[in-house]
Amino acid sequence: MPAVTAPVQALPLRHALTVPAEGSAVRLARETAQMVFAEWGVNPHHPAVDPALLILSELVTNSVRHAADSAPTVTVVFAGGAGCLAFGVHDGHPLRPTLPRASAGSAAGGLGTVMELTHGLGGTAVVRGDTDGRGKSIWITLPL
């Protein structure tokens, strides 16, 4: 499956969720994702859905664990279109993590798992810093 290259800005479907940077954010993000995917007609049994939910959970967990002191909220933006699903997890912490290269034998957990799943599905991952330097988003784009 080729890597997804559609720019997120070109995807017509949008939904945003902002939650407090606390443990319940992970559950709320997953539940919202399931609701949004259903509204957009994404088959809940599509092979990308469960990995997408796991990727989302990892990213929100990272924001809660590492950015809550400097960012009281986490925002998830979902975007979708024909054959493509994307989501970005934003927090107000200025540190922009380096995404590890996905390869066989990568360390399990965290961003290693995110990259393994994303690339395994033919998707892409990118870190985008805020223009003011105060926060960042990690965007995942997956083919459907």
mmCIF file of C-alpha atoms in Angstrom, residues 58-120:
data_model
loop_
_atom_site.group_PDB
_atom_site.id
_atom_site.type_symbol
_atom_site.label_atom_id
_atom_site.label_comp_id
_atom_site.label_asym_id
_atom_site.label_seq_id
_atom_site.Cartn_x
_atom_site.Cartn_y
_atom_site.Cartn_z
ATOM 1 C CA GLU A 58 -0.501 6.674 22.663
ATOM 2 C CA LEU A 59 -0.307 10.273 21.442
ATOM 3 C CA VAL A 60 -2.880 11.598 23.921
ATOM 4 C CA THR A 61 -1.197 9.658 26.740
ATOM 5 C CA ASN A 62 2.136 11.254 25.816
ATOM 6 C CA SER A 63 0.588 14.726 25.885
ATOM 7 C CA VAL A 64 -0.970 14.089 29.288
ATOM 8 C CA ARG A 65 2.233 12.593 30.739
ATOM 9 C CA HIS A 66 4.762 15.010 29.318
ATOM 10 C CA ALA A 67 2.956 18.280 28.677
ATOM 11 C CA ALA A 68 0.251 18.671 31.334
ATOM 12 C CA ASP A 69 2.455 20.913 33.514
ATOM 13 C CA SER A 70 2.778 23.512 30.762
ATOM 14 C CA ALA A 71 -0.426 22.790 28.833
ATOM 15 C CA PRO A 72 -3.725 22.372 30.707
ATOM 16 C CA THR A 73 -5.524 20.975 27.646
ATOM 17 C CA VAL A 74 -4.992 18.547 24.785
ATOM 18 C CA THR A 75 -6.705 19.122 21.441
ATOM 19 C CA VAL A 76 -7.370 16.396 18.894
ATOM 20 C CA VAL A 77 -8.324 17.426 15.367
ATOM 21 C CA PHE A 78 -9.775 14.730 13.127
ATOM 22 C CA ALA A 79 -9.789 15.161 9.346
ATOM 23 C CA GLY A 80 -11.097 12.811 6.694
ATOM 24 C CA GLY A 81 -11.910 12.430 3.051
ATOM 25 C CA ALA A 82 -12.149 9.870 0.296
ATOM 26 C CA GLY A 83 -9.866 7.010 1.253
ATOM 27 C CA CYS A 84 -7.989 8.942 3.918
ATOM 28 C CA LEU A 85 -8.195 9.568 7.640
ATOM 29 C CA ALA A 86 -5.969 11.931 9.629
ATOM 30 C CA PHE A 87 -5.754 13.186 13.183
ATOM 31 C CA GLY A 88 -3.487 15.535 15.027
ATOM 32 C CA VAL A 89 -2.858 15.657 18.762
ATOM 33 C CA HIS A 90 -1.846 19.108 19.994
ATOM 34 C CA ASP A 91 -0.475 20.273 23.318
ATOM 35 C CA GLY A 92 1.124 23.494 24.481
ATOM 36 C CA HIS A 93 4.508 22.057 25.452
ATOM 37 C CA PRO A 94 7.312 23.474 23.271
ATOM 38 C CA LEU A 95 9.421 20.285 23.077
ATOM 39 C CA ARG A 96 9.045 18.694 19.643
ATOM 40 C CA PRO A 97 9.842 14.975 19.872
ATOM 41 C CA THR A 98 11.841 13.243 17.199
ATOM 42 C CA LEU A 99 9.770 10.504 15.645
ATOM 43 C CA PRO A 100 11.727 7.246 15.593
ATOM 44 C CA ARG A 101 12.163 5.405 12.334
ATOM 45 C CA ALA A 102 9.792 2.466 12.097
ATOM 46 C CA SER A 103 11.718 -0.751 11.669
ATOM 47 C CA ALA A 104 11.454 -4.361 12.651
ATOM 48 C CA GLY A 105 12.531 -4.710 16.226
ATOM 49 C CA SER A 106 11.822 -1.117 17.270
ATOM 50 C CA ALA A 107 11.306 -0.618 20.955
ATOM 51 C CA ALA A 108 7.721 -1.390 21.871
ATOM 52 C CA GLY A 109 5.567 1.315 23.377
ATOM 53 C CA GLY A 110 5.225 5.048 22.927
ATOM 54 C CA LEU A 111 6.319 6.708 19.719
ATOM 55 C CA GLY A 112 7.992 3.487 18.522
ATOM 56 C CA THR A 113 4.591 1.794 18.486
ATOM 57 C CA VAL A 114 3.026 4.840 16.813
ATOM 58 C CA MET A 115 5.562 4.720 14.003
ATOM 59 C CA GLU A 116 5.379 0.930 13.555
ATOM 60 C CA LEU A 117 1.594 1.024 13.254
ATOM 61 C CA THR A 118 1.480 4.135 11.084
ATOM 62 C CA HIS A 119 4.049 2.922 8.572
ATOM 63 C CA GLY A 120 2.652 -0.620 8.671
#
